[in-house]
Amino acid sequence: MTESTPTTFTALLVTRDETGEQHPAWRRLTRDDLPPGDVLVRVAYSSLNYKDGLAVTGRGAILRSFPIVPGVDLAGTVVESDSGDFAPGDVVLVTGWGIGENHWGGYSQMARVRSEWLVPLPEGLSLDSAMAIGTAGFTAMLALMALEEHGVTPDKGDIAVTGASGGVGSFAVALLSRAGYRVVASTGRTERADELNALGAAEVISRDELGGPPERPMLRERWAGAVDTVGGDTLASLVAGTGRHGAIAACGLAGGYSLVTTVYPFILRGVSLLGIDSNMCPNERRRLAWQRLVDSAPPELLDRIARVEPLRDVFLLAEAILAGRVPGRIVLDVEHGAPEIDAPAGDYAVSGPLDV
């Protein structure tokens, strides 16, 4: 342990009792409390995703083992390493690989992880900007890459983005627009149309236009492709309305996990449904996506999409994100924003308005 490495640190630890009820609480831990891994990281920032909101509030079956620290993203500095690939002082990030679900995640000032999960911080990104991107921006980039590889080019027609006011949706609108696509943003918050237009949306529509099950197995060919963060009937509507040889990159289920559709769009129009797995994405593709994000997500875009909040406010922020009141991205300051220990969970006020 180096001199700059604290002997104790703050973490949000979730336990579960014999009835199955989950209990999150701020704890003072030592590195001996951390799970196995060959790299010890001093965490500077994490982020708040919809999945994290479910984990912190205990409303979804997100956490798979107990006790556990939530937080599916983290960025920080290596302080100890038994890996030949990383050394103390390296700046790194982790998204996915089950952290914050199966393995202790980013809501802790120290994290022990496996070296194969780490991505060196790309040149041109700071630790907080990496978390402004986080799983959301990374997922959006994977969706863009999948559409490109399927031959869905900007000249083919409109691209729909559902859940466009959320983290993945906001990034998808911006990244697709910057890549030359005409983006139609679907949102339940049409009062934010100006903000979506500023991100690059050529048109903003209400989610009600896509929210119900399609009236027929195939609708008019409206979309050359889509990035869907919603699932359920919205995804079914996209499938029915996608044009010949179009593709939909599916990466979310905020509107439901079931999909009721027919084979007609697939066999008569050659529509493709592309699953986006940002959690277990292979490392080579992962690093390629992050490198593309350096150029595709400049500081002015991140400033528009994201804001920084202290980790101690995560309980109220989790409630807000589940209620759809957190547009864009929330970066959590872990290093300097942790609470005083023994403070009751959820006993903090958000430092400012929730609007980005």
PDB file of N, CA, C and O in Angstrom, residues 164-166 170 185 187-199 201 204 324-328 354-356:
ATOM      1  N   ALA A 164     -35.313   8.947 -25.472  1.00  0.00           N
ATOM      2  CA  ALA A 164     -34.241   9.847 -25.900  1.00  0.00           C
ATOM      3  C   ALA A 164     -33.792  10.824 -24.829  1.00  0.00           C
ATOM      4  O   ALA A 164     -32.704  11.402 -24.937  1.00  0.00           O
ATOM      5  N   SER A 165     -34.593  11.034 -23.789  1.00  0.00           N
ATOM      6  CA  SER A 165     -34.187  11.955 -22.732  1.00  0.00           C
ATOM      7  C   SER A 165     -33.323  11.300 -21.670  1.00  0.00           C
ATOM      8  O   SER A 165     -32.759  11.989 -20.822  1.00  0.00           O
ATOM      9  N   GLY A 166     -33.235   9.976 -21.697  1.00  0.00           N
ATOM     10  CA  GLY A 166     -32.432   9.267 -20.713  1.00  0.00           C
ATOM     11  C   GLY A 166     -30.957   9.261 -21.066  1.00  0.00           C
ATOM     12  O   GLY A 166     -30.524   9.859 -22.051  1.00  0.00           O
ATOM     13  N   SER A 170     -29.935   9.979 -24.758  1.00  0.00           N
ATOM     14  CA  SER A 170     -29.291  11.270 -25.019  1.00  0.00           C
ATOM     15  C   SER A 170     -28.005  11.095 -25.806  1.00  0.00           C
ATOM     16  O   SER A 170     -27.735  11.817 -26.773  1.00  0.00           O
ATOM     17  N   ALA A 185     -36.110  11.694 -32.307  1.00  0.00           N
ATOM     18  CA  ALA A 185     -36.048  11.363 -30.884  1.00  0.00           C
ATOM     19  C   ALA A 185     -37.449  11.156 -30.336  1.00  0.00           C
ATOM     20  O   ALA A 185     -38.302  12.033 -30.444  1.00  0.00           O
ATOM     21  N   THR A 187     -39.675  10.578 -26.940  1.00  0.00           N
ATOM     22  CA  THR A 187     -39.527  10.812 -25.509  1.00  0.00           C
ATOM     23  C   THR A 187     -40.879  11.026 -24.862  1.00  0.00           C
ATOM     24  O   THR A 187     -41.831  11.487 -25.498  1.00  0.00           O
ATOM     25  N   GLY A 188     -40.949  10.700 -23.586  1.00  0.00           N
ATOM     26  CA  GLY A 188     -42.138  11.008 -22.808  1.00  0.00           C
ATOM     27  C   GLY A 188     -42.107  12.415 -22.259  1.00  0.00           C
ATOM     28  O   GLY A 188     -43.048  12.845 -21.601  1.00  0.00           O
ATOM     29  N   ARG A 189     -41.022  13.128 -22.541  1.00  0.00           N
ATOM     30  CA  ARG A 189     -40.863  14.486 -22.021  1.00  0.00           C
ATOM     31  C   ARG A 189     -40.666  15.445 -23.197  1.00  0.00           C
ATOM     32  O   ARG A 189     -39.584  15.982 -23.413  1.00  0.00           O
ATOM     33  N   THR A 190     -41.725  15.628 -23.951  1.00  0.00           N
ATOM     34  CA  THR A 190     -41.627  16.464 -25.145  1.00  0.00           C
ATOM     35  C   THR A 190     -41.333  17.923 -24.811  1.00  0.00           C
ATOM     36  O   THR A 190     -40.927  18.688 -25.687  1.00  0.00           O
ATOM     37  N   GLU A 191     -41.523  18.315 -23.535  1.00  0.00           N
ATOM     38  CA  GLU A 191     -41.142  19.672 -23.144  1.00  0.00           C
ATOM     39  C   GLU A 191     -39.633  19.878 -23.224  1.00  0.00           C
ATOM     40  O   GLU A 191     -39.146  21.014 -23.173  1.00  0.00           O
ATOM     41  N   ARG A 192     -38.888  18.789 -23.385  1.00  0.00           N
ATOM     42  CA  ARG A 192     -37.437  18.874 -23.525  1.00  0.00           C
ATOM     43  C   ARG A 192     -37.005  18.819 -24.996  1.00  0.00           C
ATOM     44  O   ARG A 192     -35.844  18.528 -25.295  1.00  0.00           O
ATOM     45  N   ALA A 193     -37.922  19.107 -25.874  1.00  0.00           N
ATOM     46  CA  ALA A 193     -37.612  19.036 -27.306  1.00  0.00           C
ATOM     47  C   ALA A 193     -36.444  19.934 -27.682  1.00  0.00           C
ATOM     48  O   ALA A 193     -35.579  19.543 -28.477  1.00  0.00           O
ATOM     49  N   ASP A 194     -36.401  21.131 -27.112  1.00  0.00           N
ATOM     50  CA  ASP A 194     -35.309  22.042 -27.462  1.00  0.00           C
ATOM     51  C   ASP A 194     -33.955  21.460 -27.085  1.00  0.00           C
ATOM     52  O   ASP A 194     -32.967  21.609 -27.820  1.00  0.00           O
ATOM     53  N   GLU A 195     -33.883  20.782 -25.936  1.00  0.00           N
ATOM     54  CA  GLU A 195     -32.624  20.185 -25.503  1.00  0.00           C
ATOM     55  C   GLU A 195     -32.226  19.034 -26.419  1.00  0.00           C
ATOM     56  O   GLU A 195     -31.040  18.878 -26.757  1.00  0.00           O
ATOM     57  N   LEU A 196     -33.209  18.247 -26.848  1.00  0.00           N
ATOM     58  CA  LEU A 196     -32.915  17.146 -27.763  1.00  0.00           C
ATOM     59  C   LEU A 196     -32.510  17.682 -29.133  1.00  0.00           C
ATOM     60  O   LEU A 196     -31.613  17.126 -29.781  1.00  0.00           O
ATOM     61  N   ASN A 197     -33.151  18.757 -29.571  1.00  0.00           N
ATOM     62  CA  ASN A 197     -32.734  19.391 -30.826  1.00  0.00           C
ATOM     63  C   ASN A 197     -31.298  19.878 -30.725  1.00  0.00           C
ATOM     64  O   ASN A 197     -30.511  19.751 -31.673  1.00  0.00           O
ATOM     65  N   ALA A 198     -30.930  20.420 -29.563  1.00  0.00           N
ATOM     66  CA  ALA A 198     -29.568  20.910 -29.367  1.00  0.00           C
ATOM     67  C   ALA A 198     -28.556  19.773 -29.394  1.00  0.00           C
ATOM     68  O   ALA A 198     -27.404  19.967 -29.798  1.00  0.00           O
ATOM     69  N   LEU A 199     -28.982  18.586 -28.991  1.00  0.00           N
ATOM     70  CA  LEU A 199     -28.099  17.421 -29.055  1.00  0.00           C
ATOM     71  C   LEU A 199     -27.965  16.874 -30.472  1.00  0.00           C
ATOM     72  O   LEU A 199     -27.068  16.080 -30.741  1.00  0.00           O
ATOM     73  N   ALA A 201     -31.103  16.105 -32.529  1.00  0.00           N
ATOM     74  CA  ALA A 201     -32.337  15.523 -33.055  1.00  0.00           C
ATOM     75  C   ALA A 201     -32.941  16.436 -34.115  1.00  0.00           C
ATOM     76  O   ALA A 201     -33.122  17.634 -33.888  1.00  0.00           O
ATOM     77  N   VAL A 204     -38.548  15.642 -32.888  1.00  0.00           N
ATOM     78  CA  VAL A 204     -38.878  15.064 -31.588  1.00  0.00           C
ATOM     79  C   VAL A 204     -40.343  14.665 -31.612  1.00  0.00           C
ATOM     80  O   VAL A 204     -41.220  15.465 -31.968  1.00  0.00           O
ATOM     81  N   GLY A 324     -38.105   9.125 -13.601  1.00  0.00           N
ATOM     82  CA  GLY A 324     -37.942   9.793 -14.880  1.00  0.00           C
ATOM     83  C   GLY A 324     -37.619  11.261 -14.756  1.00  0.00           C
ATOM     84  O   GLY A 324     -37.837  12.035 -15.694  1.00  0.00           O
ATOM     85  N   ARG A 325     -37.073  11.690 -13.609  1.00  0.00           N
ATOM     86  CA  ARG A 325     -36.783  13.099 -13.378  1.00  0.00           C
ATOM     87  C   ARG A 325     -35.296  13.426 -13.487  1.00  0.00           C
ATOM     88  O   ARG A 325     -34.855  14.472 -13.023  1.00  0.00           O
ATOM     89  N   VAL A 326     -34.517  12.528 -14.078  1.00  0.00           N
ATOM     90  CA  VAL A 326     -33.088  12.792 -14.263  1.00  0.00           C
ATOM     91  C   VAL A 326     -32.761  12.642 -15.746  1.00  0.00           C
ATOM     92  O   VAL A 326     -32.399  11.553 -16.211  1.00  0.00           O
ATOM     93  N   PRO A 327     -32.910  13.705 -16.510  1.00  0.00           N
ATOM     94  CA  PRO A 327     -32.513  13.635 -17.915  1.00  0.00           C
ATOM     95  C   PRO A 327     -30.999  13.580 -18.032  1.00  0.00           C
ATOM     96  O   PRO A 327     -30.271  14.082 -17.174  1.00  0.00           O
ATOM     97  N   GLY A 328     -30.523  12.973 -19.094  1.00  0.00           N
ATOM     98  CA  GLY A 328     -29.083  12.941 -19.307  1.00  0.00           C
ATOM     99  C   GLY A 328     -28.373  12.053 -18.308  1.00  0.00           C
ATOM    100  O   GLY A 328     -28.876  10.999 -17.913  1.00  0.00           O
ATOM    101  N   LEU A 354     -32.687  18.951 -10.333  1.00  0.00           N
ATOM    102  CA  LEU A 354     -32.375  17.688 -11.000  1.00  0.00           C
ATOM    103  C   LEU A 354     -32.172  17.857 -12.478  1.00  0.00           C
ATOM    104  O   LEU A 354     -31.609  16.989 -13.124  1.00  0.00           O
ATOM    105  N   ASP A 355     -32.624  18.966 -13.050  1.00  0.00           N
ATOM    106  CA  ASP A 355     -32.485  19.150 -14.490  1.00  0.00           C
ATOM    107  C   ASP A 355     -31.043  19.363 -14.857  1.00  0.00           C
ATOM    108  O   ASP A 355     -30.322  20.124 -14.199  1.00  0.00           O
ATOM    109  N   VAL A 356     -30.602  18.701 -15.949  1.00  0.00           N
ATOM    110  CA  VAL A 356     -29.239  18.916 -16.448  1.00  0.00           C
ATOM    111  C   VAL A 356     -29.203  20.207 -17.255  1.00  0.00           C
ATOM    112  O   VAL A 356     -30.065  20.434 -18.079  1.00  0.00           O
TER     113      VAL A 356
END
